[in-house]
Coordinates of C-alpha atoms in Angstrom, one line a residue:
M538 CA 0.0 0.0 0.0
N539 CA 1.3 3.4 -0.9
Y540 CA 1.2 6.3 1.6
T541 CA 1.4 9.9 0.5
R542 CA 3.4 11.9 2.9
K543 CA 1.8 15.3 3.5
R544 CA 4.4 18.1 3.3
A545 CA 4.5 21.7 2.4
L546 CA 4.9 22.7 -1.2
L547 CA 7.9 24.9 -0.3
A548 CA 9.7 24.4 3.0
C549 CA 11.0 27.4 5.0
D550 CA 14.8 28.1 5.0
F551 CA 15.2 26.8 8.6
C552 CA 13.6 23.4 7.8
R553 CA 15.2 23.0 4.4
H554 CA 18.7 23.6 5.7
R555 CA 18.2 21.1 8.6
K556 CA 16.2 18.7 6.4
R557 CA 13.3 18.8 8.7
R558 CA 9.6 18.4 7.8
C559 CA 7.9 21.8 7.3
D560 CA 4.1 22.2 7.7
G561 CA 4.0 25.3 5.5
K562 CA 2.5 27.6 8.1
K563 CA 3.9 31.0 8.9
P564 CA 5.6 30.5 11.3
C565 CA 5.9 26.8 10.9
S566 CA 5.7 24.6 14.0
T567 CA 9.4 23.7 13.8
C568 CA 10.5 27.4 13.8
R569 CA 8.0 28.2 16.5
D570 CA 9.4 25.4 18.8
S571 CA 13.0 26.4 18.0
N572 CA 12.3 30.1 18.4
A573 CA 13.8 30.6 14.9
D574 CA 12.9 33.2 12.2
C575 CA 10.6 31.5 9.7
V576 CA 11.4 32.7 6.2
Y577 CA 10.2 31.3 2.9
K578 CA 11.9 31.8 -0.4
E579 CA 9.9 33.2 -3.3
L580 CA 8.7 30.3 -5.5
P581 CA 10.2 30.8 -9.0
F582 CA 7.4 30.8 -11.6
D583 CA 9.3 28.5 -13.9
R584 CA 9.7 25.8 -11.3
V585 CA 8.7 22.3 -12.4
E586 CA 5.5 21.3 -10.7
D587 CA 4.0 18.0 -9.5
A588 CA 0.8 18.0 -11.6
S589 CA -0.8 15.0 -9.9
P590 CA -4.4 15.7 -8.7
T591 CA -3.4 15.3 -5.1
A592 CA -0.5 17.7 -5.4
V593 CA -2.7 20.2 -7.2
I594 CA -5.4 20.1 -4.5
D595 CA -2.8 20.4 -1.8
R596 CA -1.3 23.4 -3.6
L597 CA -4.6 25.2 -3.9
A598 CA -5.4 24.4 -0.2
R599 CA -2.0 25.9 0.7
I600 CA -2.9 29.2 -1.0
E601 CA -6.0 29.3 1.2
S602 CA -3.7 29.0 4.2
L603 CA -1.4 31.7 2.8
L604 CA -4.2 34.1 2.1
E605 CA -5.5 33.5 5.6
H606 CA -2.2 34.6 7.1
Q607 CA -2.0 37.5 4.6
S608 CA -5.4 38.8 5.7
Q609 CA -3.7 39.8 9.0
Q610 CA -1.3 42.0 7.0
I611 CA -4.3 43.7 5.4
N612 CA -5.7 44.3 8.8
H613 CA -2.6 46.0 10.0
L614 CA -2.4 48.2 6.9
S615 CA -6.0 49.5 7.4
T616 CA -6.9 52.3 9.7
R617 CA -9.4 50.1 11.4
S618 CA -8.2 48.1 14.4
S619 CA -10.0 45.1 13.0
P620 CA -11.8 44.3 9.8
I621 CA -15.5 44.9 9.4
S622 CA -17.6 42.3 11.2
Y623 CA -21.4 42.3 11.0
P624 CA -23.5 43.5 13.9
T625 CA -26.6 41.5 14.5
S626 CA -28.7 43.9 12.5
Q627 CA -26.5 43.3 9.4
A628 CA -25.9 39.6 9.6
D629 CA -29.5 38.9 8.7
Y630 CA -29.8 35.2 9.5
F631 CA -26.7 34.3 11.6
S632 CA -27.1 31.4 14.0
P633 CA -25.4 31.9 17.3
F634 CA -23.0 28.9 16.7
Q635 CA -21.6 30.6 13.6
Q636 CA -20.0 33.2 15.8
Q637 CA -18.0 30.6 17.8
A638 CA -14.8 29.5 16.1
E639 CA -14.3 26.6 18.4
F640 CA -17.3 24.8 16.9
L641 CA -16.0 25.2 13.4
P642 CA -13.8 22.6 11.6
S643 CA -10.4 23.7 10.3
T644 CA -9.7 24.0 6.6
S645 CA -8.0 21.3 4.6
A646 CA -4.9 23.5 4.7
G647 CA -4.6 22.7 8.4
I648 CA -5.5 26.1 9.8
D649 CA -6.1 25.8 13.6
P650 CA -9.6 26.9 14.5
Q651 CA -8.2 28.7 17.5
I652 CA -6.0 31.1 15.4
D653 CA -7.4 34.5 15.9
S654 CA -7.4 35.5 12.2
P655 CA -9.8 38.3 11.2
Q656 CA -12.7 37.6 8.9
F657 CA -13.1 39.8 5.8
L658 CA -16.8 39.7 5.1
I659 CA -18.4 41.9 2.5
P660 CA -19.8 44.8 4.5
K661 CA -23.4 45.9 4.4
N662 CA -23.7 49.2 2.4
H663 CA -20.4 48.6 0.7
A664 CA -19.4 51.0 -2.1
T665 CA -18.5 48.6 -5.0
L666 CA -21.9 48.6 -6.6
P667 CA -22.1 49.9 -10.1
S668 CA -24.8 52.3 -8.9
T669 CA -22.1 53.9 -6.7
L670 CA -20.4 54.9 -9.9
L671 CA -23.6 56.3 -11.4
S672 CA -24.0 58.6 -8.4
L673 CA -20.5 60.2 -8.9
P674 CA -20.9 63.9 -9.9
M675 CA -19.2 63.6 -13.3
V676 CA -21.4 60.6 -14.2
R677 CA -24.5 62.0 -12.6
D678 CA -24.2 65.2 -14.7
L679 CA -24.3 63.1 -17.8
L680 CA -26.9 60.4 -16.9
G681 CA -29.0 62.0 -14.3
E682 CA -29.9 60.7 -10.8
Y683 CA -29.9 56.9 -10.1
P684 CA -30.7 55.6 -6.6
R685 CA -28.3 53.2 -5.0
D686 CA -30.7 50.2 -5.3
Y687 CA -31.7 51.1 -8.9
F688 CA -30.8 47.7 -10.4
F689 CA -32.4 45.9 -7.5
E690 CA -35.7 47.8 -8.1
V691 CA -35.6 47.0 -11.8
E692 CA -35.1 43.3 -11.3
E693 CA -37.7 43.3 -8.5
K694 CA -40.4 44.6 -10.8
L695 CA -39.6 42.4 -13.8
P696 CA -42.1 39.6 -14.4
L697 CA -41.2 36.0 -14.7
P698 CA -41.7 34.0 -17.9
R699 CA -45.4 33.0 -18.3
L700 CA -45.3 29.4 -17.0
L701 CA -43.3 30.5 -13.9
G702 CA -45.4 33.5 -13.2
K703 CA -48.5 31.2 -12.9
L704 CA -46.7 28.4 -11.1
H705 CA -49.6 27.3 -8.8
E706 CA -52.5 28.5 -11.0
S707 CA -52.5 25.3 -13.2
P708 CA -52.2 21.6 -12.4
L709 CA -48.7 20.0 -12.5
V710 CA -48.0 19.0 -16.1
W711 CA -45.5 16.1 -16.4
P712 CA -43.1 16.5 -19.3
S713 CA -42.6 13.8 -21.9
L714 CA -39.8 11.4 -20.8
D715 CA -38.3 10.3 -24.1
L716 CA -35.0 8.7 -23.1
N717 CA -33.1 9.8 -26.2
T718 CA -34.1 13.4 -25.7
L719 CA -33.3 13.2 -22.0
D720 CA -29.8 11.8 -22.7
A721 CA -29.1 14.5 -25.2
L722 CA -30.1 17.2 -22.7
S723 CA -28.2 15.7 -19.8
E724 CA -25.1 15.5 -22.1
N725 CA -25.5 19.2 -22.9
Y726 CA -25.7 19.9 -19.1
F727 CA -22.5 17.9 -18.3
Q728 CA -20.6 19.5 -21.1
I729 CA -21.6 23.1 -20.7
V730 CA -23.2 23.7 -17.3
H731 CA -21.7 21.1 -14.9
P732 CA -18.1 22.5 -15.1
H733 CA -19.3 25.7 -13.5
H734 CA -20.7 24.0 -10.5
P735 CA -19.8 20.2 -10.3
L736 CA -22.3 19.4 -7.5
F737 CA -22.6 15.7 -8.3
T738 CA -21.0 13.1 -10.6
P739 CA -22.6 11.8 -13.8
S740 CA -22.9 8.4 -12.3
M741 CA -25.0 9.8 -9.4
F742 CA -27.2 11.6 -11.9
K743 CA -27.6 8.4 -14.0
S744 CA -29.0 6.6 -11.0
W745 CA -31.5 9.3 -10.3
Q746 CA -32.6 9.3 -14.0
A747 CA -33.0 5.5 -14.0
Q748 CA -35.2 5.8 -11.0
L749 CA -37.3 8.5 -12.6
I750 CA -37.8 6.5 -15.8
H751 CA -38.8 3.4 -13.8
E752 CA -41.1 5.2 -11.4
K753 CA -42.5 7.7 -13.8
D754 CA -44.6 10.3 -11.8
M755 CA -42.3 10.4 -8.8
E756 CA -42.5 13.7 -7.0
E757 CA -39.2 13.3 -5.1
I758 CA -36.4 15.8 -4.9
E759 CA -34.2 13.6 -7.2
T760 CA -36.9 14.1 -9.8
S761 CA -36.6 17.9 -9.4
I762 CA -32.8 17.6 -9.8
C763 CA -33.3 15.6 -13.0
F764 CA -35.8 18.1 -14.4
C765 CA -33.4 21.0 -13.6
V766 CA -30.6 19.3 -15.4
Y767 CA -32.9 18.9 -18.5
A768 CA -34.0 22.5 -18.2
L769 CA -30.4 23.7 -18.0
G770 CA -29.4 21.4 -20.8
T771 CA -32.1 23.1 -22.9
V772 CA -31.5 26.8 -21.9
C773 CA -27.7 26.6 -22.2
S774 CA -28.2 25.9 -26.0
D775 CA -30.4 29.0 -26.5
N776 CA -28.1 31.9 -27.3
G777 CA -30.7 34.0 -29.1
G778 CA -32.2 35.8 -26.1
D779 CA -35.6 34.3 -26.6
Y780 CA -37.8 35.1 -23.6
E781 CA -41.1 34.1 -25.2
S782 CA -40.6 30.4 -26.2
D783 CA -41.3 28.1 -23.3
E784 CA -39.6 25.3 -25.2
A785 CA -36.4 27.3 -25.8
L786 CA -36.2 28.1 -22.1
G787 CA -36.9 24.5 -21.0
L788 CA -39.9 25.7 -18.9
H789 CA -41.8 22.4 -19.4
F790 CA -39.0 20.8 -17.3
F791 CA -38.3 23.7 -15.0
Q792 CA -41.9 24.4 -13.9
P793 CA -42.5 20.9 -12.4
A794 CA -39.0 20.9 -10.9
L795 CA -39.6 24.3 -9.2
R796 CA -43.0 23.1 -7.9
I797 CA -41.5 20.0 -6.4
M798 CA -38.6 21.7 -4.7
L799 CA -40.7 24.5 -3.3
H800 CA -43.2 22.0 -1.9
K801 CA -40.3 20.1 -0.2
L802 CA -38.8 23.4 1.0
V803 CA -42.0 24.3 2.8
W804 CA -43.1 20.9 4.1
E805 CA -40.0 18.9 4.7
F806 CA -38.8 19.4 8.3
R807 CA -35.3 17.8 8.1
P808 CA -32.6 19.5 6.1
S809 CA -31.2 17.5 3.2
T810 CA -28.3 18.0 0.9
S811 CA -30.4 16.9 -2.1
L812 CA -32.8 19.8 -1.6
C813 CA -29.8 22.1 -1.4
Q814 CA -28.5 20.8 -4.7
A815 CA -31.9 21.2 -6.4
L816 CA -32.2 24.8 -5.2
L817 CA -28.7 25.6 -6.4
L818 CA -29.6 24.2 -9.8
A819 CA -32.7 26.4 -9.8
A820 CA -30.4 29.3 -8.9
S821 CA -28.2 28.4 -11.9
Y822 CA -31.3 28.3 -14.1
F823 CA -32.4 31.8 -13.2
A824 CA -28.8 33.0 -13.6
H825 CA -28.8 31.6 -17.1
L826 CA -31.9 33.7 -17.8
G827 CA -30.1 36.8 -16.4
R828 CA -32.4 37.0 -13.4
P829 CA -30.1 37.7 -10.4
L830 CA -32.7 38.2 -7.7
H831 CA -34.4 35.0 -8.4
S832 CA -31.1 33.2 -8.6
W833 CA -30.1 34.7 -5.2
K834 CA -33.3 33.7 -3.6
M835 CA -32.9 30.1 -4.6
A836 CA -29.3 30.1 -3.4
Q837 CA -30.3 31.7 -0.1
F838 CA -32.9 29.0 0.5
S839 CA -30.1 26.5 -0.1
S840 CA -27.7 28.3 2.2
R841 CA -30.3 28.3 5.1
I842 CA -31.0 24.6 4.7
F843 CA -27.2 23.9 4.7
L844 CA -26.9 26.0 7.9
G845 CA -29.7 23.8 9.3
L846 CA -27.5 20.7 8.5
L847 CA -24.7 22.3 10.5
E848 CA -27.0 23.2 13.3
S849 CA -28.0 19.6 13.6
R850 CA -24.4 18.6 14.0
K851 CA -23.5 21.4 16.4
P852 CA -22.5 19.3 19.4
N853 CA -19.9 17.4 17.3
L854 CA -19.1 20.1 14.7
S855 CA -15.5 20.5 15.8
C856 CA -14.7 17.0 14.6
A857 CA -17.4 16.7 12.0
E858 CA -16.7 14.8 8.8
F859 CA -18.2 16.4 5.7
E860 CA -19.0 14.3 2.7
E861 CA -17.7 15.5 -0.7
V862 CA -21.1 16.4 -1.9
E863 CA -21.7 18.5 1.2
L864 CA -18.5 20.4 0.7
R865 CA -19.3 21.2 -2.9
T866 CA -22.8 22.3 -1.9
F867 CA -21.4 24.6 0.7
W868 CA -18.9 26.3 -1.6
Q869 CA -21.4 26.8 -4.3
C870 CA -23.8 28.4 -1.8
F871 CA -20.9 30.6 -0.6
T872 CA -19.8 31.8 -4.0
V873 CA -23.3 32.5 -5.4
E874 CA -24.4 34.4 -2.3
C875 CA -21.1 36.5 -2.2
D876 CA -21.5 37.3 -5.9
R877 CA -25.0 38.7 -5.3
I878 CA -23.9 40.6 -2.1
A879 CA -21.1 42.2 -4.2
E880 CA -23.5 43.1 -7.0
L881 CA -26.7 44.0 -5.2
D882 CA -25.9 44.2 -1.5
V883 CA -28.7 41.6 -0.8
P884 CA -29.5 40.3 2.7
R885 CA -27.1 37.7 4.1
S886 CA -28.1 34.1 5.0
G887 CA -25.1 33.7 7.3
I888 CA -23.2 31.3 5.0
E889 CA -20.3 33.7 4.3
P890 CA -18.4 33.6 7.6
L891 CA -18.0 29.9 7.3
G892 CA -15.8 30.3 4.2
D893 CA -12.8 30.7 6.6
R894 CA -13.5 27.4 8.3
M895 CA -14.9 24.8 5.8
R896 CA -12.4 22.6 4.2
L897 CA -12.0 22.5 0.4
P898 CA -13.5 19.7 -1.7
H899 CA -11.5 17.0 -3.4
S900 CA -12.1 15.1 -6.6
T901 CA -13.9 11.8 -6.3
D902 CA -13.8 11.1 -10.1
P903 CA -10.5 11.2 -12.0
A904 CA -12.4 12.5 -15.0
D905 CA -13.5 15.5 -13.0
N906 CA -10.1 16.6 -11.7
E907 CA -9.9 19.7 -13.9
N908 CA -13.4 20.8 -13.0
T909 CA -12.6 20.4 -9.3
I910 CA -9.4 22.5 -9.6
Y911 CA -11.2 25.3 -11.4
F912 CA -14.0 25.0 -8.8
I913 CA -11.6 25.5 -5.9
A914 CA -9.6 28.2 -7.6
E915 CA -12.8 30.3 -8.2
H916 CA -13.8 30.0 -4.5
A917 CA -10.4 31.1 -3.5
I918 CA -10.6 34.3 -5.6
R919 CA -14.1 34.9 -4.4
R920 CA -12.7 35.0 -0.8
L921 CA -10.0 37.4 -2.0
L922 CA -12.6 39.6 -3.6
N923 CA -14.5 39.7 -0.3
R924 CA -11.3 41.0 1.3
I925 CA -11.0 43.7 -1.3
H926 CA -14.6 44.8 -0.7
N927 CA -14.0 44.8 3.1
S928 CA -10.6 46.6 3.0
L929 CA -11.4 49.3 0.4
Y930 CA -15.1 49.7 0.1
G931 CA -16.5 49.4 3.6
P932 CA -19.4 51.2 5.2
E933 CA -17.4 54.4 5.9
V934 CA -16.8 54.5 2.2
G935 CA -20.5 54.3 1.4
R936 CA -21.5 57.0 4.0
A937 CA -22.4 60.5 2.8
S938 CA -19.5 62.8 2.6
P939 CA -19.6 66.4 3.8
N940 CA -17.7 67.4 0.6
P941 CA -20.3 68.9 -1.8
V942 CA -18.2 67.9 -4.8
L943 CA -18.2 64.2 -3.7
P944 CA -21.6 63.5 -2.2
T945 CA -21.4 59.7 -2.3
G946 CA -18.3 59.5 0.0
P947 CA -15.8 57.0 -1.5
N948 CA -13.1 59.5 -2.4
Q949 CA -13.5 61.3 0.9
A950 CA -12.9 58.0 2.8
W951 CA -9.9 57.1 0.7
Q952 CA -8.5 60.6 1.1
S953 CA -8.8 60.4 4.9
L954 CA -7.0 57.0 4.7
G955 CA -4.0 58.8 3.3
L956 CA -2.0 58.1 0.1
Q957 CA 0.7 56.0 1.7
K958 CA -1.7 53.7 3.6
L959 CA -3.9 53.4 0.4
L960 CA -0.8 52.5 -1.6
A961 CA 0.3 49.9 1.0
L962 CA -3.1 48.4 1.2
G963 CA -3.5 48.2 -2.6
A964 CA 0.0 46.7 -2.9
E965 CA -0.7 44.0 -0.4
L966 CA -4.1 43.1 -2.0
N967 CA -2.4 43.0 -5.4
R968 CA 0.3 40.7 -4.1
Q969 CA -2.3 38.3 -2.8
L970 CA -4.0 38.4 -6.2
E971 CA -0.8 37.4 -7.9
E972 CA -0.2 34.7 -5.2
W973 CA -3.6 33.3 -6.1
Y974 CA -2.9 33.5 -9.8
F975 CA 0.3 31.6 -9.6
S976 CA -1.2 29.0 -7.3
I977 CA -3.2 27.7 -10.3
P978 CA -1.3 24.8 -11.9
D979 CA 0.6 25.8 -15.1
Y980 CA -1.4 23.5 -17.3
L981 CA -4.7 25.1 -16.2
R982 CA -3.6 28.7 -15.4
P983 CA -5.2 31.1 -18.0
A984 CA -2.6 33.3 -19.6
K985 CA -3.0 37.0 -18.9
G986 CA -4.2 39.2 -21.7
T987 CA -6.6 38.5 -24.5
L988 CA -5.3 35.4 -26.2
P989 CA -8.0 32.7 -26.8
L990 CA -8.6 30.2 -24.0
P991 CA -9.7 26.6 -24.3
N992 CA -12.8 26.7 -22.2
D993 CA -15.3 28.8 -20.3
R994 CA -13.8 27.9 -16.9
A995 CA -10.5 29.4 -17.8
R996 CA -12.3 32.5 -19.2
V997 CA -14.1 32.9 -15.9
L998 CA -10.9 32.7 -13.9
R999 CA -9.2 35.2 -16.2
L1000 CA -12.2 37.6 -15.8
R1001 CA -12.2 37.1 -12.0
Y1002 CA -8.5 38.1 -12.0
Y1003 CA -9.1 41.3 -14.0
A1004 CA -12.2 42.2 -12.0
A1005 CA -10.2 42.0 -8.8
R1006 CA -7.3 43.9 -10.3
H1007 CA -9.7 46.6 -11.4
I1008 CA -11.3 47.2 -8.0
I1009 CA -8.0 47.1 -6.2
H1010 CA -6.8 50.0 -8.3
R1011 CA -10.2 51.8 -8.8
P1012 CA -9.7 54.1 -5.8
F1013 CA -6.6 55.7 -7.4
L1014 CA -8.4 56.4 -10.7
L1015 CA -11.5 57.9 -8.9
Q1016 CA -9.2 60.0 -6.7
M1017 CA -7.5 61.4 -9.8
V1018 CA -10.8 62.0 -11.6
S1019 CA -12.2 63.8 -8.5
R1020 CA -9.1 66.0 -8.1
Q1021 CA -9.4 67.1 -11.7
V1022 CA -13.1 67.9 -11.2
E1023 CA -12.3 69.8 -8.0
G1024 CA -9.5 71.7 -9.8
Q1025 CA -12.0 73.0 -12.3
S1026 CA -14.5 74.0 -9.6
P1027 CA -14.6 77.8 -8.7
S1028 CA -14.6 76.9 -5.0
S1029 CA -11.8 74.3 -5.3
S1030 CA -9.2 76.4 -3.6
S1031 CA -11.4 76.6 -0.5
V1032 CA -12.4 72.9 -0.5
L1033 CA -9.0 71.2 -0.4
S1034 CA -5.4 72.1 0.2
P1035 CA -2.7 70.8 -2.2
D1036 CA -2.7 67.0 -2.2
P1037 CA -0.2 64.3 -3.1
Y1038 CA -2.3 62.6 -5.7
S1039 CA -2.0 65.1 -8.6
E1040 CA 0.9 64.5 -10.9
S1041 CA 2.2 61.7 -8.7
P1042 CA 4.0 59.1 -10.9
V1043 CA 3.0 56.3 -8.5
V1044 CA -0.7 57.2 -8.6
L1045 CA -0.6 57.6 -12.4
E1046 CA 0.8 54.1 -12.6
K1047 CA -2.0 52.7 -10.5
C1048 CA -4.5 54.6 -12.7
E1049 CA -2.9 53.0 -15.8
T1050 CA -3.2 49.6 -14.2
C1051 CA -6.9 50.2 -13.5
I1052 CA -7.5 51.3 -17.1
D1053 CA -5.6 48.3 -18.5
S1054 CA -7.7 46.0 -16.3
C1055 CA -11.0 47.5 -17.5
V1056 CA -10.0 47.3 -21.1
T1057 CA -8.7 43.7 -20.8
Y1058 CA -11.8 42.7 -18.9
L1059 CA -14.1 44.0 -21.7
Y1060 CA -12.2 42.2 -24.4
N1061 CA -12.5 38.9 -22.5
A1062 CA -16.1 39.4 -21.4
V1063 CA -17.4 39.8 -24.9
D1064 CA -17.4 36.1 -25.6
M1065 CA -19.1 35.3 -22.2
I1066 CA -22.0 37.8 -22.6
D1067 CA -22.7 36.4 -26.1
K1068 CA -24.2 33.3 -24.6
R1069 CA -26.2 32.1 -21.6
S1070 CA -24.2 31.1 -18.6
P1071 CA -24.5 31.5 -14.8
Y1072 CA -22.4 34.7 -15.2
L1073 CA -24.5 36.5 -17.8
W1074 CA -25.9 39.2 -15.5
T1075 CA -22.7 39.5 -13.5
F1076 CA -20.5 40.1 -16.5
S1077 CA -22.9 42.5 -18.1
Q1078 CA -22.9 44.6 -14.9
S1079 CA -19.1 44.6 -14.8
C1080 CA -18.9 45.6 -18.5
M1081 CA -21.0 48.6 -17.8
A1082 CA -18.9 49.5 -14.7
C1083 CA -15.7 49.2 -16.7
L1084 CA -17.0 51.4 -19.5
I1085 CA -18.1 54.1 -17.0
M1086 CA -14.6 54.0 -15.4
L1087 CA -13.0 54.3 -18.9
W1088 CA -15.3 57.1 -19.9
M1089 CA -14.3 59.1 -16.7
A1090 CA -10.6 58.5 -17.5
D1091 CA -11.1 59.5 -21.1
N1092 CA -12.6 62.8 -19.9
T1093 CA -9.8 63.5 -17.4
P1094 CA -6.8 65.4 -18.9
A1095 CA -4.2 63.6 -16.8
L1096 CA -5.5 60.2 -17.8
H1097 CA -6.9 60.7 -21.3
H1098 CA -3.7 59.4 -23.1
Y1099 CA -3.8 56.1 -21.2
V1100 CA -7.3 55.2 -22.7
P1101 CA -7.2 53.4 -26.0
H1102 CA -9.7 54.0 -28.8
M1103 CA -12.9 52.9 -27.2
Q1104 CA -15.6 53.2 -29.8
S1105 CA -15.0 49.7 -31.2
I1106 CA -15.0 48.1 -27.8
K1107 CA -18.1 49.9 -26.8
S1108 CA -19.9 48.8 -30.0
M1109 CA -18.9 45.2 -29.4
V1110 CA -20.3 45.2 -25.8
L1111 CA -23.5 46.9 -27.0
A1112 CA -24.0 44.3 -29.8
K1113 CA -23.8 41.5 -27.3
L1114 CA -26.0 43.1 -24.6
E1115 CA -28.7 44.1 -27.0
K1116 CA -29.7 40.5 -27.7
W1117 CA -30.7 40.0 -24.1
V1118 CA -32.8 43.2 -23.8
A1119 CA -36.3 42.8 -22.7
K1120 CA -38.7 45.6 -21.8
D1121 CA -37.9 47.3 -18.5
S1122 CA -35.0 44.9 -17.8
T1123 CA -31.5 45.5 -16.4
F1124 CA -30.1 44.7 -19.8
A1125 CA -32.2 47.5 -21.3
A1126 CA -31.0 49.9 -18.6
E1127 CA -27.4 48.9 -19.2
V1128 CA -27.6 49.5 -22.9
H1129 CA -29.3 52.9 -22.4
I1130 CA -26.5 54.0 -20.0
I1131 CA -23.6 52.7 -22.2
E1132 CA -25.1 54.4 -25.3
Q1133 CA -24.7 57.8 -23.6
L1134 CA -21.0 57.3 -22.9
N1135 CA -19.4 59.2 -25.7
F1136 CA -15.6 58.6 -26.0
S1137 CA -13.2 61.1 -27.5
D1138 CA -12.4 58.9 -30.5
S1139 CA -16.0 58.7 -31.5
M1140 CA -16.3 62.5 -31.3
E1141 CA -13.2 62.9 -33.3
A1142 CA -14.6 60.6 -36.0

C-alpha cells in the first residue's frame, strides 16, 4: 500500500537547511518550537510542478492558508483596528453557533480553528456597486440621478416567464420522458453547465434518472434535480435571447422541478443535501436567464438549509466529517451568495463567515479533476474579492461625505486614509491576487491578456482576475478624476489644500493599471456575454462599470492618453448586450447607460 506523505509545497529556510519536515505555516511549528525566524523563499514561476491531482489540490489548499495569514497583514495596513464584522442587525440570519470559532472545523490546509485571524466579510452598504459609480458627480451630470438600489428595483419589478409566473395556478403537467431526448439534454448539461458547479457526478445523476424513468410520476427531490438538469441542458443551448418560447427556455421541465422543490422546502422538516442541490440548480437556471434576484433567492434558501444541517451537528461540529457532496454544496452556496452581495448588497443568510473554516472539496472522479481545480480556484478568488470589498469599500466609504463635490463618499474616505496607507493596502491586495494567480497549476492557469482560451472555466478565472485587479486600483483612478473635477470648480481652492495625488507618478501608474484591467476585462467578457451562462448578468454589470470607469478616465486630462480608442470596444459590448434586452430589464437599462457614454475617438470621428 502506498502512503502519500503530507508536506509543504515549499519548506522554509530553517527546515530546508536542517532537512526537517515543514508544515508550510507561517511561522511553521518547527521554527516556533525552536524560536527561529521562519522565512520562505519566493517560489520561482518556472519551477517544475507536480501536476498530480493530489498535489494540485494540496497546492490550492495551501494558497487558502497563505491568504488566511496574509489577511492579518491587510488588517494592520488598514486604519481600522479590526476588519468589518457584521453587527446582529447586518448579519440577517446568523445562527449563534456561527460566531464561535471553536465549533467550526479547520480547513484542509490545516489552519487551527483557534487562530485569531480576522474575517473579511463583504460589509453591508459597501461601495463597490455599479450604482455607486452612477452617483458620482461627473457621471450624474451626464446620466441624471440613479438611486443606489436602482438595479435591485428594476429586477424586483420584472415579471417571470409566463409558466413560472403562474406556477400554482395550473395543475402540475408532467413532461414527456423520451430517453433519447433526456440523454441529449443531460449530455448538454454535463458538457456546458456542470463544469461551472460540479455538484454531483454523472454516475450519481444516471442513478436518479434511471429511478425517474422506472417510477414515472415520482414527486421526489431527485426528480426535481433531473428536471433542472434537463431545463439547464435546454437553456444553455439557447443563445438568441428568446424570452417568449417556453420550449427554448426548457420551462416544461423547470416548472414541475420548481413546484416539487418549493413543496419540499415548505413541508420537509429535516434539512437535506439533495434539496440544497436542487435549489442551487434552480439558482443556476435563473442566472442563465439573467435574473439575479431569483437566482439569489434560490441560493439563499439552499444556504439556510445547509446551515440547518450544520446546526443539527452542532455538538460534534469541531470533529465533523463532511462528505464530498456537502462540501461542494457549501462552496457553491458561498460563491453564489457572495456574488449577489457584491453586485446588489442583498440580505445575508449567514453562510459567508463559514468560508474561513470549511475545508475544500477533493475530486472523487478522475475525469472530474480539472473541474474540481477550477471550482476550488474560483472559490479562493471569491474569498480574496471579499477581502478587497471589506478593505477598500467598507461602510465608511458608502456613507455620505460632507464634501459637496463628492456627495457619495468614496473619495473622501480614501482621502482620509492617506495616500501612503492606500498604496500599501493596494500593494498587499495586489500581491495576494498574484499569489492566487500563480497557485493555479501551469497547465490550467489562464494566460494573462486576451489570447483565446480553451474553455469557459479558464475564461471565468481570467475575468475574475481582472475584476479583482480593477477594483484594487479603482480608488486611485477615482481620486485622480475627482481631483481634476475639483480643480475645475470655482470653489476648489477653499475645498481642499494641495494634495499628493495630482501628478504623482505612482498614482498615475496605479490609474494606468486600472484602465488596463478594465479594457482587458471588456475584451475577455465579450465572448461570455454572447451566450447564456451563470455569469451572464454578473459580467454584463461589470462591463457597464468598466465602460463608466474608462469614460471618466477619457474625460480626465491627466488620464486621457492612457485610454485606447474605445468606440469599437463599446460597440462590441452593446452588440452582445442588445440580444438580451427585454422591456424594462436591467439589460435594457445597461444598454441605455452605455449608449450615452461618448468617448473622444467617436467624437473625433
